[in-house]
Short mmCIF file of C-alpha atoms and ligand atoms in Angstrom, two decimals:
data_model
loop_
_atom_site.label_atom_id
_atom_site.label_comp_id
_atom_site.label_asym_id
_atom_site.label_seq_id
_atom_site.Cartn_x
_atom_site.Cartn_y
_atom_site.Cartn_z
CA MET A 6 -16.26 22.12 7.19
CA ARG A 7 -16.83 18.51 8.25
CA LYS A 8 -15.11 15.90 6.17
CA GLU A 9 -17.11 13.63 3.80
CA VAL A 10 -16.51 10.04 4.77
CA VAL A 11 -17.68 6.50 4.48
CA LEU A 12 -18.13 4.74 7.82
CA VAL A 13 -17.32 1.02 8.14
CA THR A 14 -18.30 -0.80 11.33
CA GLY A 15 -16.82 -4.19 12.18
CA ALA A 16 -13.67 -3.08 10.36
CA ASN A 17 -11.50 -5.93 11.66
CA GLY A 18 -13.88 -8.65 10.49
CA GLU A 19 -13.60 -10.80 7.41
CA VAL A 20 -15.61 -8.56 5.15
CA GLY A 21 -14.15 -5.38 6.69
CA HIS A 22 -10.64 -6.31 5.64
CA GLY A 23 -11.52 -6.81 1.98
CA LEU A 24 -13.92 -3.90 1.80
CA ILE A 25 -11.61 -1.31 3.39
CA THR A 26 -8.80 -2.38 1.03
CA HIS A 27 -11.03 -1.71 -1.97
CA LEU A 28 -12.55 1.52 -0.60
CA ALA A 29 -9.09 2.89 0.09
CA ARG A 30 -7.92 1.94 -3.40
CA SER A 31 -10.93 3.49 -5.08
CA LYS A 32 -10.52 6.73 -3.10
CA ARG A 33 -14.27 7.37 -3.37
CA ASN A 34 -14.37 8.86 0.11
CA ALA A 35 -12.12 8.89 3.15
CA VAL A 36 -12.70 5.82 5.32
CA VAL A 37 -13.59 6.05 8.98
CA ALA A 38 -13.32 2.58 10.48
CA MET A 39 -14.89 1.42 13.73
CA ASP A 40 -14.32 -1.77 15.71
CA LEU A 41 -14.41 -2.96 19.30
CA GLN A 42 -10.80 -4.15 19.10
CA PRO A 43 -7.72 -2.17 18.07
CA LEU A 44 -7.50 -1.96 14.28
CA ASP A 45 -5.44 -4.55 12.48
CA PRO A 46 -2.20 -2.63 11.71
CA ALA A 47 -2.45 -3.77 8.06
CA LEU A 48 -5.58 -1.62 7.75
CA THR A 49 -4.27 1.45 9.52
CA PRO A 50 -2.71 3.12 6.45
CA LEU A 51 -5.93 2.54 4.52
CA CYS A 52 -8.19 4.40 6.96
CA ASP A 53 -8.39 8.14 7.52
CA ARG A 54 -9.53 7.56 11.08
CA PHE A 55 -10.08 4.65 13.36
CA ILE A 56 -12.53 4.78 16.23
CA GLN A 57 -12.20 2.00 18.76
CA GLY A 58 -15.58 1.61 20.37
CA ASP A 59 -18.91 -0.08 20.70
CA ILE A 60 -21.82 0.47 18.31
CA LEU A 61 -24.00 0.36 21.44
CA ASP A 62 -22.27 3.53 22.69
CA THR A 63 -24.75 6.15 21.51
CA MET A 64 -22.64 9.00 22.93
CA LEU A 65 -19.71 7.87 20.78
CA LEU A 66 -21.91 7.60 17.66
CA GLY A 67 -23.40 11.03 18.45
CA ARG A 68 -19.96 12.59 18.53
CA LEU A 69 -19.29 11.41 14.95
CA VAL A 70 -21.82 14.01 13.79
CA SER A 71 -19.66 16.90 14.95
CA GLU A 72 -16.69 15.68 12.98
CA PHE A 73 -17.84 13.90 9.89
CA GLU A 74 -20.31 14.18 7.07
CA ILE A 75 -21.05 10.49 6.71
CA ARG A 76 -22.16 9.86 3.13
CA GLU A 77 -22.34 6.10 3.37
CA ILE A 78 -22.42 3.49 6.10
CA PHE A 79 -21.25 -0.12 5.63
CA HIS A 80 -22.59 -1.67 8.81
CA LEU A 81 -20.67 -4.95 9.04
CA ALA A 82 -20.40 -5.45 12.83
CA SER A 83 -22.35 -8.42 14.19
CA LEU A 84 -22.14 -11.55 16.32
CA LEU A 85 -22.31 -14.55 13.98
CA SER A 86 -24.73 -17.46 14.26
CA THR A 87 -22.88 -19.98 16.45
CA ARG A 88 -21.55 -17.42 18.89
CA ALA A 89 -24.93 -15.76 19.12
CA GLU A 90 -26.53 -19.01 20.31
CA PHE A 91 -24.33 -18.95 23.41
CA THR A 92 -25.35 -15.40 24.31
CA PRO A 93 -28.66 -14.77 22.56
CA GLU A 94 -29.63 -11.63 24.45
CA ALA A 95 -26.19 -10.05 24.04
CA ALA A 96 -26.34 -10.97 20.34
CA HIS A 97 -29.71 -9.25 20.07
CA ARG A 98 -28.24 -6.12 21.62
CA VAL A 99 -25.26 -6.01 19.25
CA ASN A 100 -27.06 -7.21 16.12
CA VAL A 101 -30.37 -5.34 16.50
CA GLU A 102 -29.82 -2.42 18.89
CA GLY A 103 -26.44 -1.76 17.28
CA THR A 104 -28.07 -1.64 13.86
CA LEU A 105 -30.85 0.60 15.18
CA ASN A 106 -28.22 3.02 16.56
CA LEU A 107 -26.57 3.19 13.14
CA LEU A 108 -29.89 3.71 11.36
CA ARG A 109 -30.53 6.60 13.79
CA LEU A 110 -27.11 7.95 12.94
CA ALA A 111 -27.99 7.76 9.23
CA VAL A 112 -31.23 9.72 9.89
CA GLU A 113 -29.37 12.40 11.79
CA GLN A 114 -26.68 12.65 9.12
CA SER A 115 -29.37 12.91 6.46
CA HIS A 116 -31.02 15.79 8.37
CA TRP A 117 -27.76 17.67 8.58
CA GLN A 118 -26.86 17.09 4.97
CA GLY A 119 -30.31 17.54 3.44
CA ARG A 120 -29.72 14.49 1.22
CA ALA A 121 -29.87 10.74 1.33
CA VAL A 122 -27.35 8.76 3.32
CA GLN A 123 -26.64 5.30 2.00
CA PHE A 124 -26.80 2.38 4.40
CA ILE A 125 -25.35 -0.89 3.17
CA TYR A 126 -26.26 -3.87 5.29
CA PRO A 127 -25.04 -7.48 4.88
CA SER A 128 -27.70 -9.95 5.81
CA SER A 129 -27.26 -13.67 5.45
CA ILE A 130 -28.62 -17.08 4.42
CA ALA A 131 -29.25 -17.37 8.17
CA ALA A 132 -32.37 -15.23 7.58
CA TYR A 133 -33.88 -18.36 6.05
CA GLY A 134 -35.29 -21.23 8.06
CA LEU A 135 -36.34 -24.47 6.44
CA PRO A 136 -38.15 -26.84 8.77
CA SER A 137 -36.24 -30.02 7.87
CA LEU A 138 -33.51 -31.47 5.72
CA ALA A 139 -36.18 -32.97 3.44
CA ALA A 140 -37.74 -29.50 3.00
CA LYS A 141 -34.30 -28.01 2.28
CA GLN A 142 -33.57 -30.62 -0.37
CA ALA A 143 -37.01 -30.21 -1.93
CA ALA A 144 -36.75 -26.38 -1.90
CA GLY A 145 -33.43 -26.31 -3.77
CA CYS A 146 -32.75 -22.75 -4.87
CA VAL A 147 -34.79 -20.29 -2.80
CA ARG A 148 -35.93 -16.74 -3.50
CA GLU A 149 -35.69 -13.81 -1.11
CA ASP A 150 -39.27 -13.93 0.15
CA ASP A 151 -39.55 -17.66 0.79
CA TRP A 152 -38.85 -19.71 3.91
CA SER A 153 -38.29 -16.76 6.21
CA HIS A 154 -38.60 -18.51 9.57
CA PRO A 155 -35.05 -18.51 10.92
CA THR A 156 -34.21 -20.79 13.82
CA THR A 157 -31.11 -18.93 15.13
CA MET A 158 -30.92 -15.66 17.11
CA TYR A 159 -28.52 -14.33 14.46
CA GLY A 160 -30.96 -15.23 11.67
CA CYS A 161 -33.88 -13.59 13.51
CA ASN A 162 -31.73 -10.51 14.09
CA LYS A 163 -30.72 -10.30 10.43
CA LEU A 164 -34.29 -10.73 9.18
CA TYR A 165 -35.63 -8.14 11.58
CA CYS A 166 -32.89 -5.65 10.69
CA GLU A 167 -33.83 -6.09 7.03
CA HIS A 168 -37.36 -4.93 8.08
CA LEU A 169 -35.89 -2.11 10.17
CA GLY A 170 -33.95 -0.90 7.12
CA ARG A 171 -37.22 -0.95 5.14
CA TYR A 172 -38.97 0.98 7.88
CA TYR A 173 -36.23 3.63 8.14
CA SER A 174 -36.03 4.09 4.39
CA ARG A 175 -39.77 4.08 3.58
CA HIS A 176 -41.98 4.62 6.60
CA TYR A 177 -39.98 6.47 9.26
CA ARG A 178 -42.25 8.61 11.48
CA GLN A 179 -45.15 8.09 9.11
CA LEU A 180 -47.65 9.71 11.44
CA ALA A 181 -45.79 12.98 11.93
CA VAL A 182 -47.71 16.09 10.77
CA GLU A 183 -44.82 17.11 8.55
CA PRO A 184 -43.20 14.19 6.70
CA ASP A 185 -39.70 13.56 8.00
CA THR A 186 -37.16 14.85 5.56
CA ALA A 187 -34.55 12.20 6.41
CA HIS A 188 -33.76 9.78 3.68
CA VAL A 189 -31.93 6.58 4.52
CA ASP A 190 -31.07 4.78 1.32
CA PHE A 191 -31.06 1.25 2.78
CA ARG A 192 -29.62 -1.51 0.58
CA CYS A 193 -29.14 -5.05 1.78
CA LEU A 194 -27.46 -8.22 0.50
CA ARG A 195 -28.09 -11.69 1.75
CA PHE A 196 -24.70 -13.38 1.70
CA PRO A 197 -24.03 -17.10 1.53
CA GLY A 198 -21.13 -18.53 3.56
CA LEU A 199 -18.06 -16.45 2.83
CA ILE A 200 -14.57 -17.85 2.32
CA SER A 201 -11.55 -15.57 2.65
CA ALA A 202 -7.90 -16.42 2.25
CA GLU A 203 -6.83 -13.50 4.42
CA THR A 204 -8.98 -13.95 7.54
CA LEU A 205 -10.94 -16.62 9.33
CA PRO A 206 -14.50 -15.92 10.44
CA THR A 207 -15.20 -16.19 14.13
CA GLY A 208 -18.29 -17.81 15.54
CA GLY A 209 -20.19 -18.66 12.36
CA THR A 210 -21.87 -21.90 11.37
CA SER A 211 -20.64 -21.97 7.79
CA ASP A 212 -17.08 -21.66 9.16
CA TYR A 213 -16.27 -25.30 8.40
CA GLY A 214 -15.57 -24.30 4.77
CA PRO A 215 -12.90 -21.69 5.50
CA GLU A 216 -11.63 -23.63 8.55
CA MET A 217 -10.96 -26.76 6.48
CA LEU A 218 -8.97 -24.77 3.95
CA HIS A 219 -6.91 -22.80 6.47
CA ALA A 220 -6.20 -25.93 8.59
CA ALA A 221 -4.92 -27.77 5.49
CA ALA A 222 -2.70 -24.82 4.51
CA ARG A 223 -1.24 -24.79 8.01
CA GLY A 224 -0.64 -28.55 7.92
CA GLU A 225 -3.12 -29.15 10.73
CA SER A 226 -5.81 -31.85 10.88
CA TYR A 227 -9.43 -30.71 10.94
CA ALA A 228 -12.57 -32.31 12.33
CA CYS A 229 -15.45 -31.03 10.24
CA PHE A 230 -18.55 -30.41 12.40
CA VAL A 231 -21.08 -31.22 9.66
CA ARG A 232 -21.82 -34.29 7.55
CA GLU A 233 -20.01 -34.77 4.27
CA ASP A 234 -23.27 -34.25 2.34
CA ALA A 235 -24.18 -30.95 4.10
CA ARG A 236 -24.65 -28.41 1.36
CA LEU A 237 -24.62 -24.61 1.52
CA PRO A 238 -24.07 -21.79 -0.91
CA PHE A 239 -20.69 -20.06 -0.64
CA MET A 240 -18.80 -17.13 -2.09
CA ALA A 241 -15.17 -16.09 -2.23
CA MET A 242 -14.38 -12.85 -0.43
CA PRO A 243 -13.45 -10.80 -3.55
CA ASP A 244 -16.93 -11.44 -4.88
CA ALA A 245 -18.52 -10.47 -1.56
CA VAL A 246 -16.66 -7.15 -1.68
CA LYS A 247 -17.55 -6.73 -5.34
CA SER A 248 -21.25 -7.27 -4.60
CA LEU A 249 -21.23 -4.69 -1.79
CA LEU A 250 -19.58 -2.12 -4.03
CA MET A 251 -21.86 -2.92 -6.98
CA LEU A 252 -24.98 -2.59 -4.87
CA SER A 253 -23.72 0.63 -3.41
CA GLY A 254 -22.96 2.02 -6.86
CA ALA A 255 -26.27 0.95 -8.46
CA PRO A 256 -28.61 3.73 -9.56
CA ARG A 257 -31.46 3.91 -7.06
CA GLU A 258 -34.08 3.76 -9.80
CA ARG A 259 -32.79 0.38 -10.96
CA LEU A 260 -33.46 -1.22 -7.58
CA THR A 261 -36.76 -3.06 -7.34
CA ARG A 262 -36.04 -4.47 -3.87
CA LEU A 263 -34.28 -3.51 -0.65
CA VAL A 264 -32.92 -7.00 -0.01
CA TYR A 265 -31.04 -9.01 -2.62
CA ASN A 266 -29.66 -12.55 -2.55
CA VAL A 267 -26.16 -12.92 -3.97
CA THR A 268 -24.27 -16.18 -4.37
CA SER A 269 -21.52 -17.89 -6.32
CA PHE A 270 -21.46 -21.66 -5.91
CA SER A 271 -23.07 -24.36 -3.76
CA LEU A 272 -20.87 -27.13 -2.37
CA SER A 273 -21.24 -29.98 0.05
CA ALA A 274 -18.69 -30.24 2.86
CA GLY A 275 -17.31 -33.32 1.06
CA GLU A 276 -16.87 -31.35 -2.18
CA ILE A 277 -15.03 -28.60 -0.24
CA TYR A 278 -12.78 -31.29 1.20
CA ARG A 279 -12.00 -32.68 -2.26
CA LEU A 280 -11.06 -29.15 -3.55
CA VAL A 281 -8.87 -28.62 -0.49
CA ALA A 282 -7.27 -32.08 -0.81
CA ARG A 283 -6.41 -31.47 -4.47
CA ALA A 284 -4.34 -28.46 -3.44
CA PHE A 285 -3.06 -29.89 -0.17
CA PRO A 286 -2.86 -33.70 -0.70
CA THR A 287 -1.72 -34.32 2.87
CA ALA A 288 -4.79 -32.57 4.34
CA GLU A 289 -6.28 -34.61 7.16
CA VAL A 290 -10.01 -34.04 7.43
CA THR A 291 -12.46 -36.15 9.39
CA PHE A 292 -16.22 -35.64 9.48
CA GLN A 293 -17.52 -35.56 13.06
CA PRO A 294 -20.94 -33.93 12.82
CA ASP A 295 -22.18 -31.94 15.75
CA ALA A 296 -25.90 -32.64 15.69
CA LYS A 297 -26.89 -29.17 16.84
CA ARG A 298 -24.71 -27.18 14.46
CA GLN A 299 -25.71 -29.61 11.71
CA ALA A 300 -29.34 -28.83 12.41
CA ILE A 301 -28.64 -25.12 11.84
CA VAL A 302 -26.95 -25.92 8.50
CA ASP A 303 -29.90 -28.14 7.58
CA SER A 304 -32.24 -25.17 8.16
CA TRP A 305 -30.32 -22.98 5.70
CA PRO A 306 -30.97 -23.32 1.95
CA GLU A 307 -28.62 -25.31 -0.22
CA ASP A 308 -28.75 -22.66 -2.89
CA ILE A 309 -30.19 -19.15 -3.25
CA ASP A 310 -31.74 -17.46 -6.23
CA ASP A 311 -29.89 -14.24 -7.04
CA SER A 312 -31.68 -13.49 -10.29
CA ALA A 313 -33.09 -10.19 -8.95
CA ALA A 314 -29.55 -8.88 -8.26
CA ARG A 315 -28.46 -10.06 -11.73
CA ALA A 316 -31.42 -8.34 -13.43
CA ASP A 317 -31.43 -5.08 -11.44
CA TRP A 318 -27.78 -4.22 -11.05
CA GLY A 319 -25.89 -6.68 -13.26
CA TRP A 320 -24.59 -8.90 -10.43
CA GLN A 321 -22.35 -11.72 -11.59
CA PRO A 322 -19.67 -13.42 -9.49
CA ASP A 323 -16.15 -13.56 -10.89
CA TYR A 324 -15.28 -16.83 -9.13
CA ASP A 325 -17.00 -20.17 -9.54
CA ALA A 326 -15.82 -22.88 -7.14
CA GLN A 327 -12.92 -24.05 -9.35
CA ARG A 328 -11.61 -20.58 -10.02
CA ALA A 329 -12.13 -19.49 -6.38
CA PHE A 330 -9.88 -22.33 -5.15
CA ASP A 331 -7.36 -22.35 -8.00
CA GLU A 332 -6.86 -18.65 -8.54
CA TYR A 333 -7.68 -17.03 -5.22
CA LEU A 334 -7.98 -19.21 -2.13
CA VAL A 335 -5.21 -21.77 -2.60
CA PRO A 336 -2.47 -19.36 -3.77
CA ALA A 337 -3.35 -16.75 -1.17
CA VAL A 338 -3.56 -19.13 1.85
CA THR A 339 -0.38 -20.85 0.69
CA ARG A 340 1.40 -17.45 0.63
CA ARG A 341 -0.15 -16.53 3.95
CA TYR A 342 1.16 -19.55 5.87
CA ALA A 343 4.40 -20.01 3.90
CA SER A 344 6.41 -18.12 6.49
CA GLU A 345 4.92 -20.11 9.39
CA PRO A 346 6.43 -23.51 10.20
CA ALA A 347 3.97 -26.37 9.77
CA ARG A 348 2.58 -27.65 13.07
N1 LIG B 444 -21.52 -17.14 7.89
C1 LIG B 444 -22.57 -16.83 8.79
C2 LIG B 444 -22.62 -17.73 9.95
O1 LIG B 444 -22.26 -18.87 9.74
C3 LIG B 444 -23.87 -16.85 8.09
O2 LIG B 444 -24.07 -15.64 7.55
O3 LIG B 444 -23.03 -17.35 10.96
#
């Protein structure tokens, strides 16, 4: 018999760390983790198996079928927005073709199992694109279906993969004589910028939030690459993990959408600085906006409307900004860097 498992791609990433810790604790299913790089040793005891490899390697993905009955896929692997702008075509391959490969895997698994395979996909505020700062400020809190003209490769990839998920879950092979029996239960969250105390994101545009905090905790100065008044929605990592698990656990019949906004609090870069400085009074932060990265932030909404998630599956964040800094971020980053000498 093949083993029932949950597959997590991008296991070493920010979200992967938090999610795998919770999945292992909940013991819902054995965790098979995948990443390009060797698995962080801290995660090794939490995973039943680790597969080091590329989501573009279809042979590798194909071989998973012989070993595992994959009940659920958390597809977290992707190239974030800033990094993707330096290699747009490579980003497209990883973000889109990689997702397509995993959707194919879900179809195949569903055929073998004769039941639905759940596919949880984190999308992003990058899927939005507001044409100007004035439009952003006028739009305020935006709903899922508005302003969907992203300006970054990453945002285009995320938006398109949301559509691919809809296609695979509702319209796959619609012209076949016999309807395809595969059922991919695609569920997607649009995340705001995420802030984790345990890991730093790599290559994102909302990274100035977490970078400012981690630099202060390490006693390093930080040059923030956006203006002090640049405002984005953010969320602390425990809430991001909570939202993934809540969406995954929600009864299918309660879901009125495939793509849900989730958020916790909106802060300007200056407000983040003030929360950081309260905890680390010697923090040295300067604001040295990079016009091009600033333009990306200006195209993302300052707040997102998550009322559909609240109504359909009871979404509610545990951490507002104050609590996120006081009870999670500051104590955890302080512990994290306590053993390292200040630089
Ligand atoms: N945090 C991501 C980025 O900045 C957005 O989802 O790329």
